[in-house]
Short mmCIF file of C-alpha atoms in Angstrom, two decimals:
data_model
loop_
_atom_site.label_atom_id
_atom_site.label_comp_id
_atom_site.label_asym_id
_atom_site.label_seq_id
_atom_site.Cartn_x
_atom_site.Cartn_y
_atom_site.Cartn_z
CA UNK A 11 -3.49 150.99 14.11
CA UNK A 12 -7.00 149.69 13.44
CA UNK A 13 -7.12 146.16 12.09
CA UNK A 14 -8.39 145.97 8.52
CA UNK A 15 -11.78 144.26 8.45
CA UNK A 16 -11.96 141.54 5.81
CA UNK A 17 -14.75 139.27 7.06
CA UNK A 18 -17.97 140.21 8.84
CA UNK A 19 -20.35 137.73 10.44
CA UNK A 20 -24.07 138.28 10.99
CA UNK A 21 -26.66 136.39 13.00
CA UNK A 22 -30.22 136.68 14.28
CA UNK A 23 -31.03 135.65 17.82
CA UNK A 24 -33.93 135.55 20.28
CA UNK A 25 -37.50 136.09 19.16
CA UNK A 26 -37.91 136.59 15.43
CA UNK A 27 -39.31 139.87 14.17
CA UNK A 28 -40.53 141.00 10.74
CA UNK A 29 -37.71 142.80 8.95
CA UNK A 30 -34.88 140.54 10.10
CA UNK A 31 -34.47 139.26 6.55
CA UNK A 32 -34.29 142.83 5.27
CA UNK A 33 -31.55 143.37 7.86
CA UNK A 34 -29.61 140.27 6.75
CA UNK A 35 -29.92 141.41 3.14
CA UNK A 36 -28.61 144.87 4.00
CA UNK A 37 -25.58 143.47 5.84
CA UNK A 38 -24.71 141.12 2.97
CA UNK A 39 -25.12 143.77 0.28
CA UNK A 40 -23.27 146.46 2.21
CA UNK A 41 -20.41 144.00 2.63
CA UNK A 42 -20.48 143.28 -1.10
CA UNK A 43 -20.46 147.02 -1.86
CA UNK A 44 -17.40 147.54 0.33
CA UNK A 45 -15.74 144.34 -0.98
CA UNK A 46 -15.80 142.57 2.36
CA UNK A 47 -16.70 138.90 2.82
CA UNK A 48 -19.89 138.16 4.74
CA UNK A 49 -20.92 135.01 6.60
CA UNK A 50 -24.27 134.24 8.20
CA UNK A 51 -24.35 132.13 11.35
CA UNK A 52 -27.35 129.82 11.66
CA UNK A 53 -29.56 129.69 14.78
CA UNK A 54 -27.84 132.55 16.57
CA UNK A 55 -25.27 131.75 19.24
CA UNK A 56 -25.93 128.02 18.88
CA UNK A 57 -24.74 128.10 15.28
CA UNK A 58 -21.70 130.03 16.41
CA UNK A 59 -20.93 127.30 18.96
CA UNK A 60 -21.32 124.58 16.33
CA UNK A 61 -19.49 126.44 13.57
CA UNK A 62 -22.64 126.37 11.45
CA UNK A 63 -22.37 129.24 8.98
CA UNK A 64 -22.85 130.03 5.30
CA UNK A 65 -21.32 132.58 2.97
CA UNK A 66 -23.61 135.44 1.99
CA UNK A 67 -23.28 137.63 -1.07
CA UNK A 68 -25.41 140.14 -2.94
CA UNK A 69 -27.19 137.43 -4.95
CA UNK A 70 -27.72 134.90 -2.16
CA UNK A 71 -29.97 137.35 -0.30
CA UNK A 72 -32.18 138.22 -3.25
CA UNK A 73 -35.96 138.06 -2.80
CA UNK A 74 -35.87 137.93 1.01
CA UNK A 75 -36.58 141.59 1.82
CA UNK A 76 -40.33 140.88 1.77
CA UNK A 77 -40.22 137.73 3.90
CA UNK A 78 -41.10 137.47 7.59
CA UNK A 79 -39.04 135.36 9.98
CA UNK A 80 -35.30 134.93 9.42
CA UNK A 81 -33.52 132.82 6.81
CA UNK A 82 -30.65 132.42 9.27
CA UNK A 83 -33.08 130.93 11.80
CA UNK A 84 -33.03 131.81 15.48
CA UNK A 85 -32.62 130.02 18.77
CA UNK A 86 -31.96 130.56 22.44
CA UNK A 87 -28.75 128.77 23.38
CA UNK A 88 -28.37 127.45 26.92
CA UNK A 89 -24.86 126.28 26.09
CA UNK A 90 -23.79 129.84 25.29
CA UNK A 91 -24.60 130.80 28.89
CA UNK A 92 -21.59 128.73 29.98
CA UNK A 93 -17.93 129.74 29.67
CA UNK A 94 -17.26 126.52 27.77
CA UNK A 95 -19.97 127.33 25.25
CA UNK A 96 -18.61 130.82 24.66
CA UNK A 97 -15.11 129.43 24.25
CA UNK A 98 -16.39 127.12 21.50
CA UNK A 99 -18.16 130.04 19.82
CA UNK A 100 -15.05 132.23 19.94
CA UNK A 101 -12.88 129.40 18.61
CA UNK A 102 -15.15 128.93 15.58
CA UNK A 103 -15.21 132.66 14.90
CA UNK A 104 -11.41 132.81 14.98
CA UNK A 105 -11.11 129.69 12.84
CA UNK A 106 -13.40 131.32 10.26
CA UNK A 107 -11.31 134.52 10.46
CA UNK A 108 -14.33 136.61 11.41
CA UNK A 109 -13.14 140.14 12.21
CA UNK A 110 -16.44 141.52 13.53
CA UNK A 111 -19.95 140.25 14.31
CA UNK A 112 -23.23 142.05 13.65
CA UNK A 113 -25.90 140.77 16.05
CA UNK A 114 -29.57 141.30 15.16
CA UNK A 115 -31.88 140.81 18.13
CA UNK A 116 -32.97 142.16 21.51
CA UNK A 117 -31.38 142.75 24.88
CA UNK A 118 -30.61 139.06 25.46
CA UNK A 119 -28.69 138.98 22.18
CA UNK A 120 -26.79 142.13 23.12
CA UNK A 121 -25.88 140.77 26.56
CA UNK A 122 -24.48 137.65 24.95
CA UNK A 123 -22.49 139.73 22.48
CA UNK A 124 -21.13 141.99 25.21
CA UNK A 125 -19.87 139.02 27.24
CA UNK A 126 -18.34 137.43 24.12
CA UNK A 127 -16.52 140.67 23.36
CA UNK A 128 -15.27 141.09 26.92
CA UNK A 129 -14.04 137.50 27.27
CA UNK A 130 -12.59 136.96 23.79
CA UNK A 131 -12.03 140.44 22.32
CA UNK A 132 -14.38 139.89 19.40
CA UNK A 133 -15.82 143.17 18.06
CA UNK A 134 -19.63 143.17 18.06
CA UNK A 135 -22.22 145.63 16.81
CA UNK A 136 -25.86 145.28 17.83
CA UNK A 137 -28.86 145.94 15.61
CA UNK A 138 -32.19 146.14 17.52
CA UNK A 139 -34.60 143.54 16.14
CA UNK A 140 -37.64 142.86 18.34
CA UNK A 141 -41.36 143.54 18.08
CA UNK A 142 -41.41 144.78 21.70
CA UNK A 143 -39.65 148.10 20.96
CA UNK A 144 -38.05 147.87 24.41
CA UNK A 145 -34.44 148.72 23.53
CA UNK A 146 -32.89 151.91 24.87
CA UNK A 147 -31.11 154.10 22.30
CA UNK A 148 -33.57 153.80 19.43
CA UNK A 149 -37.07 155.12 18.90
CA UNK A 150 -37.96 152.09 16.80
CA UNK A 151 -36.82 148.48 16.67
CA UNK A 152 -37.03 146.26 13.59
CA UNK A 153 -40.41 144.49 13.55
CA UNK A 154 -42.28 146.83 15.88
CA UNK A 155 -44.15 148.69 13.15
CA UNK A 156 -45.22 145.46 11.46
CA UNK A 157 -46.43 144.02 14.78
CA UNK A 158 -48.49 147.18 15.40
CA UNK A 159 -50.16 146.87 12.02
CA UNK A 160 -50.84 143.17 12.61
CA UNK A 161 -52.56 144.00 15.91
CA UNK A 162 -54.59 146.80 14.35
CA UNK A 163 -55.77 144.52 11.56
CA UNK A 164 -56.78 141.81 14.03
CA UNK A 165 -58.57 144.20 16.41
CA UNK A 166 -60.49 145.77 13.52
CA UNK A 167 -61.85 142.32 12.70
CA UNK A 168 -62.62 141.57 16.36
CA UNK A 169 -64.51 144.85 16.62
CA UNK A 170 -66.84 143.71 13.82
CA UNK A 171 -67.91 140.75 15.97
CA UNK A 172 -67.97 142.83 19.16
CA UNK A 173 -70.33 145.32 17.52
CA UNK A 174 -72.53 142.64 15.99
CA UNK A 175 -73.08 140.86 19.32
CA UNK A 176 -72.77 143.79 21.76
CA UNK A 177 -69.76 142.17 23.40
CA UNK A 178 -66.78 143.27 25.44
CA UNK A 179 -63.49 141.86 24.13
CA UNK A 180 -60.24 141.66 26.07
CA UNK A 181 -57.42 141.41 23.51
CA UNK A 182 -54.00 140.41 24.84
CA UNK A 183 -50.98 141.58 22.87
CA UNK A 184 -47.28 140.80 23.25
CA UNK A 185 -44.56 143.06 24.59
CA UNK A 186 -43.07 141.24 27.60
CA UNK A 187 -42.73 143.89 30.32
CA UNK A 188 -43.12 146.84 27.91
CA UNK A 189 -46.41 148.37 26.87
CA UNK A 190 -45.45 149.96 23.55
CA UNK A 191 -47.46 147.58 21.37
CA UNK A 192 -50.50 147.79 23.64
CA UNK A 193 -50.50 151.57 23.99
CA UNK A 194 -49.97 152.47 20.35
CA UNK A 195 -52.19 149.75 18.90
CA UNK A 196 -54.84 150.58 21.49
CA UNK A 197 -55.00 154.19 20.35
CA UNK A 198 -54.85 153.17 16.70
CA UNK A 199 -57.65 150.62 17.10
CA UNK A 200 -59.82 152.90 19.22
CA UNK A 201 -59.74 150.76 22.36
CA UNK A 202 -61.84 151.87 25.32
CA UNK A 203 -59.15 150.86 27.81
CA UNK A 204 -55.44 150.03 27.51
CA UNK A 205 -53.66 148.08 30.26
CA UNK A 206 -49.86 148.25 30.24
CA UNK A 207 -47.11 147.23 32.70
CA UNK A 208 -45.87 150.79 33.13
CA UNK A 209 -49.19 152.05 34.52
CA UNK A 210 -51.06 150.00 37.13
CA UNK A 211 -54.50 151.55 36.77
CA UNK A 212 -56.15 149.09 39.14
CA UNK A 213 -59.30 147.00 38.84
CA UNK A 214 -61.60 149.70 40.19
CA UNK A 215 -60.55 152.11 37.49
CA UNK A 216 -61.25 149.47 34.83
CA UNK A 217 -64.71 148.70 36.22
CA UNK A 218 -65.56 152.40 36.49
CA UNK A 219 -64.43 153.02 32.93
CA UNK A 220 -66.50 150.16 31.53
CA UNK A 221 -69.53 151.24 33.54
CA UNK A 222 -69.11 154.80 32.26
CA UNK A 223 -68.91 153.51 28.70
CA UNK A 224 -72.13 151.54 29.13
CA UNK A 225 -73.97 154.53 30.56
CA UNK A 226 -72.79 156.72 27.71
CA UNK A 227 -74.48 154.39 25.24
CA UNK A 228 -71.64 152.15 24.08
CA UNK A 229 -72.91 148.69 23.27
CA UNK A 230 -69.51 147.06 22.67
CA UNK A 231 -65.99 147.68 23.90
CA UNK A 232 -62.40 146.67 23.24
CA UNK A 233 -59.81 146.47 26.04
CA UNK A 234 -56.19 146.00 24.96
CA UNK A 235 -54.11 144.16 27.58
CA UNK A 236 -50.32 143.94 27.44
CA UNK A 237 -49.09 140.45 28.39
CA UNK A 238 -46.93 141.96 31.15
CA UNK A 239 -49.67 144.10 32.68
CA UNK A 240 -49.33 144.49 36.46
CA UNK A 241 -53.02 144.66 37.32
CA UNK A 242 -52.65 141.35 39.15
CA UNK A 243 -54.65 139.01 36.93
CA UNK A 244 -54.05 137.32 33.60
CA UNK A 245 -56.38 138.22 30.76
CA UNK A 246 -58.76 135.30 31.41
CA UNK A 247 -58.99 136.09 35.13
CA UNK A 248 -59.55 139.71 34.21
CA UNK A 249 -62.47 138.86 31.95
CA UNK A 250 -63.97 136.63 34.64
CA UNK A 251 -63.60 139.40 37.23
CA UNK A 252 -65.43 141.85 35.00
CA UNK A 253 -68.21 139.32 34.35
CA UNK A 254 -68.64 138.82 38.09
CA UNK A 255 -68.79 142.55 38.84
CA UNK A 256 -70.51 143.78 35.67
CA UNK A 257 -72.78 140.85 34.76
CA UNK A 258 -74.51 142.71 31.95
CA UNK A 259 -71.26 142.50 29.92
CA UNK A 260 -70.76 139.48 27.65
CA UNK A 261 -66.95 139.39 27.99
CA UNK A 262 -64.73 137.42 25.61
CA UNK A 263 -60.95 136.96 25.39
CA UNK A 264 -58.65 136.86 22.37
CA UNK A 265 -54.92 136.22 22.81
CA UNK A 266 -53.18 137.29 19.60
CA UNK A 267 -49.95 135.52 20.51
CA UNK A 268 -47.26 134.76 17.96
CA UNK A 269 -49.27 136.01 15.00
CA UNK A 270 -47.70 139.36 15.94
CA UNK A 271 -44.21 138.11 15.10
CA UNK A 272 -44.99 136.86 11.62
CA UNK A 273 -45.93 138.29 8.27
CA UNK A 274 -44.33 140.37 5.57
CA UNK A 275 -42.62 143.44 7.07
CA UNK A 276 -44.04 146.89 6.45
CA UNK A 277 -42.19 149.38 4.27
CA UNK A 278 -41.12 151.21 7.44
CA UNK A 279 -39.48 148.10 8.90
CA UNK A 280 -37.74 147.27 5.61
CA UNK A 281 -36.30 150.76 5.33
CA UNK A 282 -35.35 150.86 9.02
CA UNK A 283 -33.55 147.50 8.76
CA UNK A 284 -31.70 148.66 5.66
CA UNK A 285 -30.57 151.92 7.23
CA UNK A 286 -29.47 150.34 10.50
CA UNK A 287 -27.50 147.52 8.91
CA UNK A 288 -25.69 149.59 6.30
CA UNK A 289 -24.56 151.82 9.16
CA UNK A 290 -23.57 148.78 11.23
CA UNK A 291 -21.31 147.50 8.45
CA UNK A 292 -19.76 150.94 7.97
CA UNK A 293 -19.06 151.27 11.69
CA UNK A 294 -17.48 147.81 11.74
CA UNK A 295 -15.24 148.77 8.84
CA UNK A 296 -14.30 151.92 10.76
CA UNK A 297 -13.05 149.77 13.63
CA UNK A 298 -15.92 150.55 15.99
CA UNK A 299 -17.02 147.84 18.41
CA UNK A 300 -19.29 147.13 21.37
CA UNK A 301 -21.94 149.55 20.12
CA UNK A 302 -25.55 149.41 18.97
CA UNK A 303 -27.03 151.31 16.06
CA UNK A 304 -30.43 152.90 16.52
CA UNK A 305 -32.71 155.52 15.02
CA UNK A 306 -33.31 158.69 17.04
CA UNK A 307 -35.33 161.54 15.51
CA UNK A 308 -35.04 159.86 12.10
CA UNK A 309 -31.24 159.83 12.25
CA UNK A 310 -29.12 156.70 12.59
CA UNK A 311 -26.99 156.95 15.71
CA UNK A 312 -24.56 154.72 17.58
CA UNK A 313 -24.75 154.11 21.33
CA UNK A 314 -22.41 152.16 23.59
CA UNK A 315 -23.76 148.64 24.04
CA UNK A 316 -23.39 148.90 27.81
CA UNK A 317 -25.63 151.99 27.82
CA UNK A 318 -28.24 150.30 25.64
CA UNK A 319 -28.39 147.49 28.20
CA UNK A 320 -28.29 149.71 31.27
CA UNK A 321 -31.53 151.59 30.61
CA UNK A 322 -35.04 151.01 29.28
CA UNK A 323 -37.08 153.31 27.05
CA UNK A 324 -40.01 155.02 28.71
CA UNK A 325 -43.64 155.17 27.69
CA UNK A 326 -44.83 158.44 26.17
CA UNK A 327 -47.10 159.91 28.86
CA UNK A 328 -48.76 162.10 26.26
CA UNK A 329 -50.13 158.98 24.56
CA UNK A 330 -51.67 157.89 27.87
CA UNK A 331 -53.37 161.28 28.14
CA UNK A 332 -54.63 161.05 24.58
CA UNK A 333 -55.96 157.55 25.24
CA UNK A 334 -57.94 158.83 28.24
CA UNK A 335 -59.42 161.70 26.25
CA UNK A 336 -60.46 159.53 23.31
CA UNK A 337 -62.09 156.80 25.43
CA UNK A 338 -65.12 158.92 26.35
#
């Protein structure tokens, strides 16, 4: 017989992403709707280890849906990597009578939750919250759409300066070892070249492309570089290399950095967070555990946590083809 769920815990962990507050709000309000108690753990796994949590209800999460960051804070806990740390976390969860945990974060968060479940039989449900969009089992992660729009807005402004001064700009975007932000923002911003980890295009290809652009009459160019690109040079070395080999280019570098994680979430991310977290609560109440909720083809689906961690989503090759066509 499935244990009746009376108390659900929620936490955010790893890198923050826009829409996490919308996710927290959805968990708290879904719990209130189903008359289940909800508790938010501060600073991710570290708060779990320290027993640092607060009660959440429908009113305590008002006016946060529009906020970036996470009201529950986030942290990366070294102590949780130890058996002793996880024992402390499990002890606090059991002391607080938490029947299931909803974990909002990326693959590191899910790995921690999976180990906690295996060692201490604590039901966990993952909700993908990361700007990188690098989680298998969902077409979109919470925060990805907002990060894309932040990049587009920044590159549009950079292009104004590039055009005014006939400059080449290398713009580095985040994404770890995944090129989703770079590829989609590059197409959306009209970049001449897009460098991503999944496709090592090589330095010669880059030089040939820039030379072709110059001959075709382009007086300024934008190159989007994913931070995990495998071309063999960081973005500053890349700009220097191009200057050395194509001296007629006035090459500049902009690293967008953590600006991509902040800001008010887009409508898409708010709705996505709401849909994912209502489903997460409902699955927890149904006795499901060790799963992740995701959106596939605009439908909310559940996938085994182990499968979400086993694989990585792949880049859409059609977008690479489109990028090549539009860079003429």
